[in-house]
Tab-separated table of C-alpha atoms in Angstrom:
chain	number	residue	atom	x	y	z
A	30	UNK	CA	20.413	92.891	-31.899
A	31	UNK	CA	21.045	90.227	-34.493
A	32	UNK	CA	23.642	88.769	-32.809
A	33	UNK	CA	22.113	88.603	-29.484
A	34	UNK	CA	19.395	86.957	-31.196
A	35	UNK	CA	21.421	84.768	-32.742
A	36	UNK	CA	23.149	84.446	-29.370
A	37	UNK	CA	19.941	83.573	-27.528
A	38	UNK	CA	19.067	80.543	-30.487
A	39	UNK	CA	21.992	79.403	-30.393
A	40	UNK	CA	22.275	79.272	-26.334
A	41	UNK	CA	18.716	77.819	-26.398
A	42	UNK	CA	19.938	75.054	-29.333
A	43	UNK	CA	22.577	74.089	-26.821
A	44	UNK	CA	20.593	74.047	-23.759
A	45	UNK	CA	18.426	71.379	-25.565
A	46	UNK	CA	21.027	69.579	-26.759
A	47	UNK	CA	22.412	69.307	-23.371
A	48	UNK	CA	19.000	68.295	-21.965
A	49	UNK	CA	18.562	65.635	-24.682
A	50	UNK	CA	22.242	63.855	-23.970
A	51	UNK	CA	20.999	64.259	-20.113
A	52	UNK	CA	18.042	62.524	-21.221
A	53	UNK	CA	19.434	59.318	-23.047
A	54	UNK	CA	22.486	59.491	-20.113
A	55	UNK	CA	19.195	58.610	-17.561
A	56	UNK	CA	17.456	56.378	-19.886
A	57	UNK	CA	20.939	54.298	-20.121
A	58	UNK	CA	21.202	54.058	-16.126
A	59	UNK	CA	17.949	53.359	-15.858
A	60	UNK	CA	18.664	50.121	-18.302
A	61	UNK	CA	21.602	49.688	-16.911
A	62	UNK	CA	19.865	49.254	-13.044
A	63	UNK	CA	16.736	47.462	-15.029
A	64	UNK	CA	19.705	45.077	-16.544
A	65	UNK	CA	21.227	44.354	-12.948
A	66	UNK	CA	17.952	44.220	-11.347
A	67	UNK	CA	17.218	41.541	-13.431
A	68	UNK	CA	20.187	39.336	-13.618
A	69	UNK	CA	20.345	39.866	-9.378
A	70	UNK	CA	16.566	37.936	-9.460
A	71	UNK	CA	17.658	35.419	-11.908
A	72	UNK	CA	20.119	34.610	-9.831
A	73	UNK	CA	18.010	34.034	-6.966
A	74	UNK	CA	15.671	32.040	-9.281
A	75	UNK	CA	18.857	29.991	-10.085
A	76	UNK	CA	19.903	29.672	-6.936
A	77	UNK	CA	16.513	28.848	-5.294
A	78	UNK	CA	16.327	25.940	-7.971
A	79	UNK	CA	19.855	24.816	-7.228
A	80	UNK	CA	18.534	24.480	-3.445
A	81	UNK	CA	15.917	22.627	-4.204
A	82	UNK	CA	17.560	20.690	-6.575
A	83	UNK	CA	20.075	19.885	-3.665
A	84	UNK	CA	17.112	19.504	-1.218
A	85	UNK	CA	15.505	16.843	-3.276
A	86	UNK	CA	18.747	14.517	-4.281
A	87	UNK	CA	19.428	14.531	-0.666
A	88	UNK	CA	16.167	13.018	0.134
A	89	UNK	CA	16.548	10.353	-2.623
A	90	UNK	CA	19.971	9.750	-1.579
A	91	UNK	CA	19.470	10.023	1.821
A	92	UNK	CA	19.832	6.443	4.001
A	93	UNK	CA	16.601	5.255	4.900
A	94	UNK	CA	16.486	2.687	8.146
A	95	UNK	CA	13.703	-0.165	8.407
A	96	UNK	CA	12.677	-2.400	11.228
A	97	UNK	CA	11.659	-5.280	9.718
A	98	UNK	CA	10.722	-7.904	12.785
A	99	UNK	CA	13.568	-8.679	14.518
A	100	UNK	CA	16.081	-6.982	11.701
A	101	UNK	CA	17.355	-3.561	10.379
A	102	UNK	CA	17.735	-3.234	6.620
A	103	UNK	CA	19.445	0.306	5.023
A	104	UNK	CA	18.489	1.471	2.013
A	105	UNK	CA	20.648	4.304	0.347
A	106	UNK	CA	18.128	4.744	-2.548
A	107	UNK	CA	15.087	3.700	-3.766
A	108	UNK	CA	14.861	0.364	-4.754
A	109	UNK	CA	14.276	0.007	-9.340
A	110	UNK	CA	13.610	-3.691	-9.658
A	111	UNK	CA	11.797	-4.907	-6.795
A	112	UNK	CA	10.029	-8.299	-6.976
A	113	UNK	CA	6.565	-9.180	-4.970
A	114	UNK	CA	6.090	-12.571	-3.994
A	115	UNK	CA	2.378	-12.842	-2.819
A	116	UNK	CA	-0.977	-10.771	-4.087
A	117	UNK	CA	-1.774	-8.905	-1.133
A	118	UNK	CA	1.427	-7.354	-1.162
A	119	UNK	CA	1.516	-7.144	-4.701
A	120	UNK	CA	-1.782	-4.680	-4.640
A	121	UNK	CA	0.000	-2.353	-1.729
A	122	UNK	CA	3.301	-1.769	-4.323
A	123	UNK	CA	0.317	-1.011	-7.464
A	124	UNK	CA	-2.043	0.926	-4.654
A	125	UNK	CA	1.645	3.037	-4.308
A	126	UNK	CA	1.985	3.170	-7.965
A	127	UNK	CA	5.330	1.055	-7.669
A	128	UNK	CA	4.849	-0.996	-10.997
A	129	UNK	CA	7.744	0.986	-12.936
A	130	UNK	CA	9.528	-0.137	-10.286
A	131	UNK	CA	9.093	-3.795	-10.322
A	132	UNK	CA	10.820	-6.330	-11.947
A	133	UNK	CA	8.343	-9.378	-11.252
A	134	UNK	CA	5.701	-10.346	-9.259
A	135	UNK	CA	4.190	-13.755	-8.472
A	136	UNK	CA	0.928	-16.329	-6.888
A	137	UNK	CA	-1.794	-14.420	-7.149
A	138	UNK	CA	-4.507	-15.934	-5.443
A	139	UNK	CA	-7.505	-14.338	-6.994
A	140	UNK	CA	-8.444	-11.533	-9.172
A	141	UNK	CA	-6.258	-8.481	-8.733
A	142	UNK	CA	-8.241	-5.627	-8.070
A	143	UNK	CA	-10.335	-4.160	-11.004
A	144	UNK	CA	-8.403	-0.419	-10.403
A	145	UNK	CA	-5.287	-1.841	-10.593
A	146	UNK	CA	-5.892	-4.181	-13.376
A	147	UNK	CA	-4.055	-1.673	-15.916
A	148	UNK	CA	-0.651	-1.673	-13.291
A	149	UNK	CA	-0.911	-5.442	-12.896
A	150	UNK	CA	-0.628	-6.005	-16.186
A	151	UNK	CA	2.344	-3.968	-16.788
A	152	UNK	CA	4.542	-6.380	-14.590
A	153	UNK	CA	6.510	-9.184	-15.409
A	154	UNK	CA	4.551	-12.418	-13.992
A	155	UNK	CA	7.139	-14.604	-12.659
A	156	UNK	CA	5.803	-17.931	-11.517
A	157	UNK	CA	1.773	-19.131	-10.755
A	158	UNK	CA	3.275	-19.660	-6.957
A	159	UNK	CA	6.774	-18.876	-5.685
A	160	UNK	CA	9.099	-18.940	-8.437
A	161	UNK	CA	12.320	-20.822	-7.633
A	162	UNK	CA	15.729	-18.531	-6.921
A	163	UNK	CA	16.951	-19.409	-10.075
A	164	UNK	CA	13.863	-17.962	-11.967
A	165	UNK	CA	14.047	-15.171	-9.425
A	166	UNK	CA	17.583	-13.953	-10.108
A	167	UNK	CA	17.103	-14.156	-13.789
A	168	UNK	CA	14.922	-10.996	-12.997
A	169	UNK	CA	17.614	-9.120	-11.732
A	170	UNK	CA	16.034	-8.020	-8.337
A	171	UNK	CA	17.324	-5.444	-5.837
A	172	UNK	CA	14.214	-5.656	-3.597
A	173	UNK	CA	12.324	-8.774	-2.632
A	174	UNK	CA	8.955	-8.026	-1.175
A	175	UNK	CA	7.189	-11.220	0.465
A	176	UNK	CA	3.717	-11.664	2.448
A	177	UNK	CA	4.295	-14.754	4.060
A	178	UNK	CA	7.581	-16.454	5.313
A	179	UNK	CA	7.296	-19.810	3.576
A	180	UNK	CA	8.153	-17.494	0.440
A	181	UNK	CA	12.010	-17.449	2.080
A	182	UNK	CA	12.083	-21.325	2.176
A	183	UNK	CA	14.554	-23.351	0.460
A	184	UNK	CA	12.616	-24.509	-1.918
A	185	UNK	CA	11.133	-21.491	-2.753
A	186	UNK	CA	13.461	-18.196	-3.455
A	187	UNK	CA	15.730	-19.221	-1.146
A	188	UNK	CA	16.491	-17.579	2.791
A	189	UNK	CA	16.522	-13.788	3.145
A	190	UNK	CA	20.404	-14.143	4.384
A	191	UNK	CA	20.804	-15.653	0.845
A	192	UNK	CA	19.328	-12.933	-0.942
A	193	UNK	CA	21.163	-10.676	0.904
A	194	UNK	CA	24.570	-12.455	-0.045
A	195	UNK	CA	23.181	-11.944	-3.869
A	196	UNK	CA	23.355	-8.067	-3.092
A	197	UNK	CA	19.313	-8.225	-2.815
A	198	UNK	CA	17.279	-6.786	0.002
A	199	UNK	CA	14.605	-8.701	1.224
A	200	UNK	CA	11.183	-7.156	3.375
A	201	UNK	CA	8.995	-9.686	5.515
A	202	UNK	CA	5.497	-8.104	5.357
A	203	UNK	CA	5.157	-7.965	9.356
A	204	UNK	CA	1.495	-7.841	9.984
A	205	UNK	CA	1.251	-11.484	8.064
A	206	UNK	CA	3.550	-12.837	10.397
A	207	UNK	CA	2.353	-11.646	14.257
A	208	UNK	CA	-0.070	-12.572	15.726
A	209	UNK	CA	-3.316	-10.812	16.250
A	210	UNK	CA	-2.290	-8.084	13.893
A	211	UNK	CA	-4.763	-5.404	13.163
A	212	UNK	CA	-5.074	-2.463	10.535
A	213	UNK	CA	-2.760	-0.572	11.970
A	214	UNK	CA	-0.234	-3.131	11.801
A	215	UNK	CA	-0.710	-3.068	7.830
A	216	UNK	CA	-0.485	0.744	7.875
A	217	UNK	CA	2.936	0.427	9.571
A	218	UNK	CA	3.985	-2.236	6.858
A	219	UNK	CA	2.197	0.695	4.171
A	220	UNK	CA	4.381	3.516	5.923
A	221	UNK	CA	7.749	1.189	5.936
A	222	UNK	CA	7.111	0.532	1.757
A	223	UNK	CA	6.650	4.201	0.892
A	224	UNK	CA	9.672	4.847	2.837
A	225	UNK	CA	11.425	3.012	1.431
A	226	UNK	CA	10.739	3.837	-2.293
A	227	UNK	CA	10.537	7.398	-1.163
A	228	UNK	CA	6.771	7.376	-1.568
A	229	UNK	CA	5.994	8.368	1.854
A	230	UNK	CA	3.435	11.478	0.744
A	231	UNK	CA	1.462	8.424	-1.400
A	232	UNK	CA	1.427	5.924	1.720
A	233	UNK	CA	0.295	8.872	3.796
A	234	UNK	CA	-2.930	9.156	1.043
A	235	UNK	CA	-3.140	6.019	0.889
A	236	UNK	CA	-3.363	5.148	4.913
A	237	UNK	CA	-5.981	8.039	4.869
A	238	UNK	CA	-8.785	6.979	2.085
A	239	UNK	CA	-8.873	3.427	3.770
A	240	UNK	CA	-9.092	4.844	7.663
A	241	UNK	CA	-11.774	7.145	5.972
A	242	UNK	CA	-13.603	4.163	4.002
A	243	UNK	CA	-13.554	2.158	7.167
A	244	UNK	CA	-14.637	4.916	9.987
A	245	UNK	CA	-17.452	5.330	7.500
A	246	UNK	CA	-18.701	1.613	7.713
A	247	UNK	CA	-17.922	1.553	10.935
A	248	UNK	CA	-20.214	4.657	11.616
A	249	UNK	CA	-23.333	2.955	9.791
A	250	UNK	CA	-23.000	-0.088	11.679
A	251	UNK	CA	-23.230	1.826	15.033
A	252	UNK	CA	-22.778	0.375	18.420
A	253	UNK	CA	-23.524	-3.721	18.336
A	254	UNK	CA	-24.152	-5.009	21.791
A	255	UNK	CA	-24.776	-8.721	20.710
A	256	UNK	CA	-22.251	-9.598	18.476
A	257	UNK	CA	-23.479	-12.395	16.194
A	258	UNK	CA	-20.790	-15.704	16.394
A	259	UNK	CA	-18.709	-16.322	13.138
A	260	UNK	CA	-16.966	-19.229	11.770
A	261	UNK	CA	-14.496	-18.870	8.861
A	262	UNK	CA	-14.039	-22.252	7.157
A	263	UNK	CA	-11.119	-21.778	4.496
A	264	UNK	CA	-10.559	-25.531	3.542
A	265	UNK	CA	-10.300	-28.835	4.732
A	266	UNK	CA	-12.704	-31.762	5.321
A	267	UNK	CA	-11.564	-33.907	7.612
A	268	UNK	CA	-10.313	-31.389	10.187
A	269	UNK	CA	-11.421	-27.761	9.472
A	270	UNK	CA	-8.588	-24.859	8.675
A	271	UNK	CA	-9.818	-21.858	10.292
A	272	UNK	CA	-8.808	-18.342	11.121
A	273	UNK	CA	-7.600	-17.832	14.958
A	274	UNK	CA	-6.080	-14.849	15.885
A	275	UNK	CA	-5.477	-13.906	12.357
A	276	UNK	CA	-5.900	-10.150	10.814
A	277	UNK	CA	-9.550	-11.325	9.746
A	278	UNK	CA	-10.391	-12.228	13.519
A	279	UNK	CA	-9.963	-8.007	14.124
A	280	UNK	CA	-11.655	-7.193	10.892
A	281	UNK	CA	-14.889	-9.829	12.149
A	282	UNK	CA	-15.022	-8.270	15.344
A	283	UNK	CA	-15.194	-4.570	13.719
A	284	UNK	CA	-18.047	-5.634	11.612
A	285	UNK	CA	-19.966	-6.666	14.711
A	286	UNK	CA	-18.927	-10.302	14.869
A	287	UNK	CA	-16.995	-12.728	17.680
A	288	UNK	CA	-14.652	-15.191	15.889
A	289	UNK	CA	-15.346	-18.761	17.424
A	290	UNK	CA	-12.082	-19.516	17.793
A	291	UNK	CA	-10.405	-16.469	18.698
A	292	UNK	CA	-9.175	-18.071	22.080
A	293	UNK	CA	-6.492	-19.896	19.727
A	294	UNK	CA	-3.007	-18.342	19.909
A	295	UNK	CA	-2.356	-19.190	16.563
A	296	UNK	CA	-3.329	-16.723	13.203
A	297	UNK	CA	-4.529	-20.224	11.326
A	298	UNK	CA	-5.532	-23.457	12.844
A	299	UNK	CA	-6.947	-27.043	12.314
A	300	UNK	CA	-10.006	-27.909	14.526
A	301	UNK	CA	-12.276	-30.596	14.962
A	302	UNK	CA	-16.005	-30.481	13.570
A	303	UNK	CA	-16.995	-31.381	16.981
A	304	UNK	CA	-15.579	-27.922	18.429
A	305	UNK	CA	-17.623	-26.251	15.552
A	306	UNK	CA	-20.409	-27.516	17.103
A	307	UNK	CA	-20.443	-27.179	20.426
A	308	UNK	CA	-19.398	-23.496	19.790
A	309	UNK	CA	-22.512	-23.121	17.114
A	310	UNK	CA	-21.697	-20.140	14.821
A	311	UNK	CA	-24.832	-18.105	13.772
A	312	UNK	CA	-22.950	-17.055	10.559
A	313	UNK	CA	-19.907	-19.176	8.372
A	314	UNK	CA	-17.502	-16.773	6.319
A	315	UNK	CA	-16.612	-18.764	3.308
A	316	UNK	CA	-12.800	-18.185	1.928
A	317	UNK	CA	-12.932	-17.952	-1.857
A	318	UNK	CA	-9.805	-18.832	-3.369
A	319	UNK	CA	-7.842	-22.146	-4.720
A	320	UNK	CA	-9.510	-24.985	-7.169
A	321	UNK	CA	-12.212	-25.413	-4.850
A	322	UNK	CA	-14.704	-23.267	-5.550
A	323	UNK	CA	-17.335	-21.269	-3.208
A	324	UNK	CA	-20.338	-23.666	-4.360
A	325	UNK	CA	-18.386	-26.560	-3.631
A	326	UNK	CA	-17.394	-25.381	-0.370
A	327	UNK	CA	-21.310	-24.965	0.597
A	328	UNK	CA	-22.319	-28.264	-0.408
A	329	UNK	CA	-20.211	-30.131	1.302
A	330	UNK	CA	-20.553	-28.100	4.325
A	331	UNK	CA	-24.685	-28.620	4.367
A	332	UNK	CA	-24.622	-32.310	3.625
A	333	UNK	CA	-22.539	-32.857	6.797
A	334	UNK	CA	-24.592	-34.684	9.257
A	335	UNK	CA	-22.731	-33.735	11.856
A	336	UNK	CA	-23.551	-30.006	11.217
A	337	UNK	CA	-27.267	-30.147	10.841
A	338	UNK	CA	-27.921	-28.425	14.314
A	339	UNK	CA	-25.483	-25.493	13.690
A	340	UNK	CA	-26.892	-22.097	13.364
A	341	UNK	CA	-25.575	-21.232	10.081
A	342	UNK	CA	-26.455	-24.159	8.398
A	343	UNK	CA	-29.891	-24.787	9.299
A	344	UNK	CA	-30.254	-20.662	8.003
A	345	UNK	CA	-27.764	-21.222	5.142
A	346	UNK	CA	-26.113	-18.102	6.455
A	347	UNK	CA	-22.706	-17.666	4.664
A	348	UNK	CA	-20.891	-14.506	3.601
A	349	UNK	CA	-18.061	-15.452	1.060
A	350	UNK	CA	-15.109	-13.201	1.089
A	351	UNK	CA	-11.989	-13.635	-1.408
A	352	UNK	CA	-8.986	-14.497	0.855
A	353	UNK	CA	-6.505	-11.206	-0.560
A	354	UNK	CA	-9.502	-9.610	1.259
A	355	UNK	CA	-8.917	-11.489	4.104
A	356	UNK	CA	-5.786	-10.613	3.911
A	357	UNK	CA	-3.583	-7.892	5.602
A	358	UNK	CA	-3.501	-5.694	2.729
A	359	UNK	CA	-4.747	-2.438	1.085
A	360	UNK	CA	-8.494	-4.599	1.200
A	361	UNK	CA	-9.207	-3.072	4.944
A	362	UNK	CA	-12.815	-1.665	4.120
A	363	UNK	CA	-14.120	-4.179	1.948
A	364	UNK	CA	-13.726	-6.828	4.293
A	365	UNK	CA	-14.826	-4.889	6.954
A	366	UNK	CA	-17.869	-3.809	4.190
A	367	UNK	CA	-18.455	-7.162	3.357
A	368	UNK	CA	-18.350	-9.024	6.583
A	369	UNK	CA	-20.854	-6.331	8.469
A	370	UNK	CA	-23.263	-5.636	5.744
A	371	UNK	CA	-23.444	-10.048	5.993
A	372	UNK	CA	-23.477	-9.981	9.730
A	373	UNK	CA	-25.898	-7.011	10.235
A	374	UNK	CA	-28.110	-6.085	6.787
A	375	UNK	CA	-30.258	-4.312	8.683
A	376	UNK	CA	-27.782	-1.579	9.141
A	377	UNK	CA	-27.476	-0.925	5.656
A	378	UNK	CA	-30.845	-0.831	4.122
């Protein structure tokens, strides 16, 4: 009896020894599968971040194809020390949040916007006006941005085929030089620059809060069946410069105004005073910009003999509007804010 006893313990000891070793043998595959498990979905992790790793250097490396007027320019990355060459172009590249990326930037023609101040000021200023080439290459450019074409003169930074033999690329803003561009022109010139510095999602933002800020003016102002006529006097005494079919002539006629001059196939023009006249605006938008300052501009237009029976000067109606705001730049709705709140106040009491 003893030893079946004994037996019996020492069948059960074993029985529970075998259970135990079965025991840590399934803990040990279940580690082992935990183990694999794991280092299969790290793997994927790693290789989901290798794709997108790929995925994004092909984008930055990717060739990128603008029309720019009557050329094609390639550009197999982003541009890292691009140079802007007039203020309304300058605020676009800041409004992008392009200032790392510039090297220099040049004639600004009034104050720089107040929320781009801080950017501004964290790029190189080159020259007061066009800075010659040889001030220009000391910057070590790869991208030349200009607003106007008189910035490619000679005696200037020199032609864009120039540049191009320096190994620089060089971008003609298009909607400053067509004529009768409107805001979608400038979008299309907003679009081109965020392609090319591989920006396009900021462009797209960008594009969007000025369509919104303009729909919204545009939507206050309502339906205006009598447009009011408009005059822009930017300088000159004894023949006027005025706009034509400039960007601001689309911007006047948003805001609810006919340009006086709009029949000119020009963007800028000379007239005479006598045309004023005869044409009589009801309002005259003032440029603000230069040495000669807004005040001075007034005076001399309301001691003019000659214009004593016009409209605008026997009301003293002028709106003044800072010419980057004229121009076709990220400025869109406050032009368009500025000119119709002058044109119709009663809209937006």
């Amino acid at each position: 009896m003893t030893r079946i006893l004994k037996n019996i313990v020492i069948g059960k000891g074993e029985e529970k020894m075998k259970l135990k070793i079965d025991k840590i043998r399934m803990g040990l595959m279940v580690c082992m599968l935990l183990f694999i498990s794991g280092c299969n979905q790290q793997t994927e992790v790693i290789g989901e971040q290798e794709n997108t790793d790929t995925a994004q250097e092909e984008t930055e490396n990717e060739v990128i194809e603008i029309n720019n007027l009557d050329r094609k320019i390639q550009f197999r990355e982003a541009p890292k020390r691009a140079v802007s060459l007039n203020q309304h172009i300058t605020e676009i590249m800041l409004a992008l949040g392009l200032e790392d990326s510039m090297a220099g930037t040049a004639y600004l023609d009034d104050e720089i916007l107040p929320e781009l101040k801080d950017e501004y000021e964290k790029v190189p200023i080159l020259a007061d006006e066009y800075p010659s080439q040889e001030v220009l290459l000391k910057a070590e450019p790869d991208f030349v941005y200009a607003g106007w074409e008189s910035a490619y003169k000679e005696e200037a930074v020199g032609s864009i085929e120039e540049l191009e033999s320096f190994g620089i690329k060089a971008y003609l803003h298009e909607s400053s030089n067509i004529v009768a561009p409107t805001m979608e022109d400038v979008f299309s010139d907003i679009s081109n620059i965020g392609k090319i510095f591989r920006v396009e999602d900021r462009a797209e933002e960008l594009i969007t809060a000025i369509k919104t800020d303009m729909n919204d003016i545009e939507t206050k102002l309502g339906n205006i069946e009598d447009p009011v006529n408009v005059f822009v006097y930017d300088s000159g005494e004894k023949e006027p410069f005025t706009s034509a079919q400039s960007f601001l002539n689309n911007i006047i006629t948003l805001a609810g105004g006919h340009n006086i001059f709009s029949d000119i196939e020009k963007g800028w023009a000379s007239v005479t005073w006598e045309e004023v006249v005869k044409r009589n605006p009801e309002v005259i938008v003032v440029m603000d910009y230069g040495n000669t300052t807004v005040e001075q501009k007034k005076t001399y237009l309301l001691a003019q003999p000659a214009l004593q029976d016009v409209s605008a000067i026997k009301n003293k109606r002028f709106v003044v509007l800072p010419l980057t705001a004229g121009a076709e730049g990220i400025r869109g709705s406050q032009a368009l804010n500025t000119l119709a709140t002058g044109f119709h106040p009663e809209k937006f009491e």
